[in-house]
CSV table of C-alpha atoms in Angstrom, one decimal:
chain,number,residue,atom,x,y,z
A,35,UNK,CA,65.1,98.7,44.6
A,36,UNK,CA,67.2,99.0,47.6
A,37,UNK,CA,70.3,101.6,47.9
A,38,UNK,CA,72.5,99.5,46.2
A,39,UNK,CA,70.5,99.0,43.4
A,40,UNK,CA,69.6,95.3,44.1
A,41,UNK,CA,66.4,94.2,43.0
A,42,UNK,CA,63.9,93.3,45.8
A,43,UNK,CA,62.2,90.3,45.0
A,44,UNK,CA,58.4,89.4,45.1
A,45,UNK,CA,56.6,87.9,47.8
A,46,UNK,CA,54.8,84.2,47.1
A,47,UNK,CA,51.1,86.0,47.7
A,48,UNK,CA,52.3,88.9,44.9
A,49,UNK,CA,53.2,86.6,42.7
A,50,UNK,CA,49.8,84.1,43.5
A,51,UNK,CA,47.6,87.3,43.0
A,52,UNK,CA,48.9,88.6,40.0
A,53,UNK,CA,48.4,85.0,38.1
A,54,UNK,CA,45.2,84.7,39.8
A,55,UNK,CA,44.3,88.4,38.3
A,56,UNK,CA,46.0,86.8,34.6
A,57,UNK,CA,44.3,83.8,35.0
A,58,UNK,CA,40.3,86.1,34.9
A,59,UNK,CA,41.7,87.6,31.8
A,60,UNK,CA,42.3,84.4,29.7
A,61,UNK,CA,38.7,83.4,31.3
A,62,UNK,CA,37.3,86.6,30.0
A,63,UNK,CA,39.0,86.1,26.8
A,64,UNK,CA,41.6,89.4,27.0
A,65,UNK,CA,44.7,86.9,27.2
A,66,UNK,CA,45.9,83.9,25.3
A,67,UNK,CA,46.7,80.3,26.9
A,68,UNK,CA,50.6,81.2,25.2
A,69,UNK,CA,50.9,84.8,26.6
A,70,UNK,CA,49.4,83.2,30.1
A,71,UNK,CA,52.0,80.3,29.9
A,72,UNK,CA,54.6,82.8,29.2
A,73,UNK,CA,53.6,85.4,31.8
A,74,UNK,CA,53.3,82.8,34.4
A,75,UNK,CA,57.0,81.6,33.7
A,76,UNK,CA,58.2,85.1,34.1
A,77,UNK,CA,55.7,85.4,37.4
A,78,UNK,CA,57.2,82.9,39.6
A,79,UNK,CA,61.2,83.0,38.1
A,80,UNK,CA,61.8,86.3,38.5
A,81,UNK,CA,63.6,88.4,41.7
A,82,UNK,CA,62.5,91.6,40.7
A,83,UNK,CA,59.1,92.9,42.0
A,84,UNK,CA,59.3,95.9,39.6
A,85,UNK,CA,58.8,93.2,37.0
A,86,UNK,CA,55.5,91.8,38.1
A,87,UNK,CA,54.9,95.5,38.7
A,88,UNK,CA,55.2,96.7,35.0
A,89,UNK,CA,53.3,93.2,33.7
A,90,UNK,CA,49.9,94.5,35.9
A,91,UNK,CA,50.1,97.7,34.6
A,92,UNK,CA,50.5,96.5,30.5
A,93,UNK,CA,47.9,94.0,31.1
A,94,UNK,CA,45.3,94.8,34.0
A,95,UNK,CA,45.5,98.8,33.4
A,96,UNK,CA,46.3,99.6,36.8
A,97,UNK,CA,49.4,98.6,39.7
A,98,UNK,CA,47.9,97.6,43.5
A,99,UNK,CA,48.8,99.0,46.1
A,100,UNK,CA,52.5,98.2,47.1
A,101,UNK,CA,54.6,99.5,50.2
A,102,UNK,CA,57.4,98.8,47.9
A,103,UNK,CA,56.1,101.2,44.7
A,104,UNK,CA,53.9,104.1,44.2
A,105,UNK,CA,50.6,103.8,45.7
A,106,UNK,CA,49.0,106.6,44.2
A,107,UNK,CA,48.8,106.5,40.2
A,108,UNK,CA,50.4,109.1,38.8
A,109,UNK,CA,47.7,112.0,37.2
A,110,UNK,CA,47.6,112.1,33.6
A,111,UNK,CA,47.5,116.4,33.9
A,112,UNK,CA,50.9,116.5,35.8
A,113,UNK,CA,53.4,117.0,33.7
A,114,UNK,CA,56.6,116.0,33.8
A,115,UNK,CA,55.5,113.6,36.5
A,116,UNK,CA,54.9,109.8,35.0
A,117,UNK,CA,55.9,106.2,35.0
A,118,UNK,CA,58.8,105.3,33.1
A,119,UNK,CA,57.3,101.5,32.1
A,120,UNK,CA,59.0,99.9,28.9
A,121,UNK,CA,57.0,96.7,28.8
A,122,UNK,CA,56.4,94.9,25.6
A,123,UNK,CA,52.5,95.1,25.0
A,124,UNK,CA,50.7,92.7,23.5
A,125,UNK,CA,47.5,93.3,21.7
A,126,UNK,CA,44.0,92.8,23.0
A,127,UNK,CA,42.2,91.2,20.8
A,128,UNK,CA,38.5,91.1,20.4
A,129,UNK,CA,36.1,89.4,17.6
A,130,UNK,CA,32.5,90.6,18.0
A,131,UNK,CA,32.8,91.0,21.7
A,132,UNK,CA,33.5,94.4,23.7
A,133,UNK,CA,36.3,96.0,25.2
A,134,UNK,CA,35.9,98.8,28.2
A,135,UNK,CA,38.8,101.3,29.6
A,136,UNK,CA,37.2,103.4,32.2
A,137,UNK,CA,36.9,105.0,35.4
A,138,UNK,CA,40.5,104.7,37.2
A,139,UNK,CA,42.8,102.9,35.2
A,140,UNK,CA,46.4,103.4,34.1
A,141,UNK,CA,47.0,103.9,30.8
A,142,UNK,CA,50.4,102.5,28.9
A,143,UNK,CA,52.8,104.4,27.0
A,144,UNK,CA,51.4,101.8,24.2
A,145,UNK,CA,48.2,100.1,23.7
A,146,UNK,CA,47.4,97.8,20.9
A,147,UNK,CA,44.0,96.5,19.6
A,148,UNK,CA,42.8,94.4,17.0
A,149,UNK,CA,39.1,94.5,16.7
A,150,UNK,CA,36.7,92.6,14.4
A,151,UNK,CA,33.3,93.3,14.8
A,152,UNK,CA,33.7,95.1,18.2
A,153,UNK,CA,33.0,97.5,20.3
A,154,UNK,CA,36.1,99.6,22.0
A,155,UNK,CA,35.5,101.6,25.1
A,156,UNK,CA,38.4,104.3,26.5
A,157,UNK,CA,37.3,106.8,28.6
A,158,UNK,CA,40.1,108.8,29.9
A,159,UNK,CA,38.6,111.2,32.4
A,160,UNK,CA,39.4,109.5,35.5
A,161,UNK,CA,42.8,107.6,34.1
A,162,UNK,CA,46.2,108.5,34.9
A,163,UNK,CA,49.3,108.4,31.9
A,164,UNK,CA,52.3,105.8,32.1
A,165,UNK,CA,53.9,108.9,29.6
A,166,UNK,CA,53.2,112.2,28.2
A,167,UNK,CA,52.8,111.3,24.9
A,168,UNK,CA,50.2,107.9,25.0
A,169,UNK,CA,49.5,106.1,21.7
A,170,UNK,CA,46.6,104.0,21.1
A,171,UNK,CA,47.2,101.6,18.2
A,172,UNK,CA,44.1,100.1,16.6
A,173,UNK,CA,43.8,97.4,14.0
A,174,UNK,CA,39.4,97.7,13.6
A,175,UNK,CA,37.4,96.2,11.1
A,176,UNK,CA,33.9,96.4,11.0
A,177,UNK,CA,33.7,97.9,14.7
A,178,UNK,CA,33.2,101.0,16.7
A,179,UNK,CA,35.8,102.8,18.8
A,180,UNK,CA,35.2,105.5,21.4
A,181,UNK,CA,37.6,107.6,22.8
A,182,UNK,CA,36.2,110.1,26.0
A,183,UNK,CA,38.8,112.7,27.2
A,184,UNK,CA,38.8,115.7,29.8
A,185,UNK,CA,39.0,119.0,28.4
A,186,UNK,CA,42.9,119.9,27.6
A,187,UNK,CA,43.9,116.3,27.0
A,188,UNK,CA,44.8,117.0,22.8
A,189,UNK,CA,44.2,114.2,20.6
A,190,UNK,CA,46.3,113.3,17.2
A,191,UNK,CA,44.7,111.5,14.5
A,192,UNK,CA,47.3,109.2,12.5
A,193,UNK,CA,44.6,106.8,11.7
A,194,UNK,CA,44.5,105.3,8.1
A,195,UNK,CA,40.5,105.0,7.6
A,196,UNK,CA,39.2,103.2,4.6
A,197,UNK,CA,35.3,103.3,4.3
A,198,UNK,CA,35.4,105.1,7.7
A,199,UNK,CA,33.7,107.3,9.6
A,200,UNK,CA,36.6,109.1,12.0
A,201,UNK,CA,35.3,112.2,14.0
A,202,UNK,CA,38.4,114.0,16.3
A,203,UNK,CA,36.5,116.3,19.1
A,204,UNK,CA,39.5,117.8,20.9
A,205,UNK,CA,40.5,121.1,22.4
A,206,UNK,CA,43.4,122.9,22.9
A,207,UNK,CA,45.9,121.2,25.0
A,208,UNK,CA,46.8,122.0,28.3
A,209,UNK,CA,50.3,122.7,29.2
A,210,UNK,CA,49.6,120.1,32.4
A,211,UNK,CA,48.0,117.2,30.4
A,212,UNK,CA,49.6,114.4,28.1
A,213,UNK,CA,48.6,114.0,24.6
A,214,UNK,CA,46.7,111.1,23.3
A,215,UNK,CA,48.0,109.8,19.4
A,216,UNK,CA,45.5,107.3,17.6
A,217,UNK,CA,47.5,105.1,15.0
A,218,UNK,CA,46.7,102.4,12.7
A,219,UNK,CA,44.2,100.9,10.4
A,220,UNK,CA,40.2,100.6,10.3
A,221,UNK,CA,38.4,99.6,7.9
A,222,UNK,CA,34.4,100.1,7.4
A,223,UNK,CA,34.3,101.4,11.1
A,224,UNK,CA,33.0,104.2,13.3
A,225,UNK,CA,35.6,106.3,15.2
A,226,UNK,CA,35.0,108.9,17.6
A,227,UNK,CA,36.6,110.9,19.8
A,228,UNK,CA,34.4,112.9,22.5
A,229,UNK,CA,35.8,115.5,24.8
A,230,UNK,CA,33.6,115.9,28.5
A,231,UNK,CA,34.1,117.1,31.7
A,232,UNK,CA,35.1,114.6,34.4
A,233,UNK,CA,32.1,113.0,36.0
A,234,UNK,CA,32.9,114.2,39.8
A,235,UNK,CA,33.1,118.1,39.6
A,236,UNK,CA,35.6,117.6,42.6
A,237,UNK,CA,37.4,115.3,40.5
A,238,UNK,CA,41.6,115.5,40.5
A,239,UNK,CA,41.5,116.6,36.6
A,240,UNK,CA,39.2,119.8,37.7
A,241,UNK,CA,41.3,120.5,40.9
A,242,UNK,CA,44.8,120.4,38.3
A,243,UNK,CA,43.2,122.7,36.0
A,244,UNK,CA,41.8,125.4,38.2
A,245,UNK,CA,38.0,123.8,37.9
């Protein structure tokens, strides 16, 4: 925004980008033709950049690079130090298909998925944290769900499992790092949660924790 609190409004190639970028996810089948129609509406009416901002990061995991916002994702280990987003999100759905999260990506305050049949993907050991306290909400049945995090990233279980396999591998959290909360249903599904090191030993996570 500008000194006086005025929004600063998008430029015609942000807005054709970011609806070019929406437009791959209905083709790949991670957005519907109504939440595209809706987005789109909101894409090209609205004067505030930090709007088309906050609907990449819900929706394509990550914001570009922006002489107008942070360019630089903010680390998931710094504490204190994250993006305040409060963005309605809308579930990614997936029947018998697959859904990846990894290598750098941002990862919302809330995620939602509702899986039938599938496979879901989040690896956390290159991602950066839209909040200390990130809550992935899953609605599985019949699928399999794997969670990756870096050492001293903690992980709550509030899942409700019926005919379930759920298996938690966290460690102690670090006072640097957010914690990850899994919430919601599955039913005759595999959950697991693997703590590893992050691929690159020079990696940000290892340089924040003294690796």
């Amino acid at each position: 925004m500008h000194r006086d609190n005025r929004p600063i409004p998008p430029r015609d190639d942000e807005r054709e980008q970011l609806q070019a970028d929406l437009t791959r996810l209905v083709g790949a089948g991670r957005l519907s033709f109504e939440d595209f129609d809706r987005l789109s509406d909101v894409v090209w009416s609205t004067q505030d950049v930090s709007v088309l901002h906050r609907i990449r990061v819900q929706h394509l995991g990550a914001p570009p690079p922006h002489p107008q916002l942070p360019n630089t994702p903010v680390p998931m280990a710094q504490a204190g130090a994250y993006l305040a987003l409060p963005v309605e999100n809308q579930p990614v759905v997936s029947t018998m298909g697959e859904i990846k999260r990894v290598g750098q990506w941002t990862v919302p305050e809330m995620s939602r998925f509702k899986l039938n049949g599938s496979t879901l993907k989040l690896d956390l050991r290159q991602a950066q944290a839209a909040a200390p306290v990130c809550t992935f909400d899953i609605t599985a049945n019949m699928s399999v769900v794997e969670v990756i995090v870096p050492p001293g990233v903690y992980v709550e279980n509030r899942l409700r499992d019926t005919l379930s396999t759920v298996t938690v591998e966290t460690t102690q959290p670090h006072p640097n790092a957010p914690r990850v909360i899994l919430s919601g249903v599955v039913r005759g599904s595999t959950v697991k949660v693997i703590t590893r090191q992050a691929p690159d030993t020079n990696s940000l996570w290892n340089k924040l924790f003294g690796g």
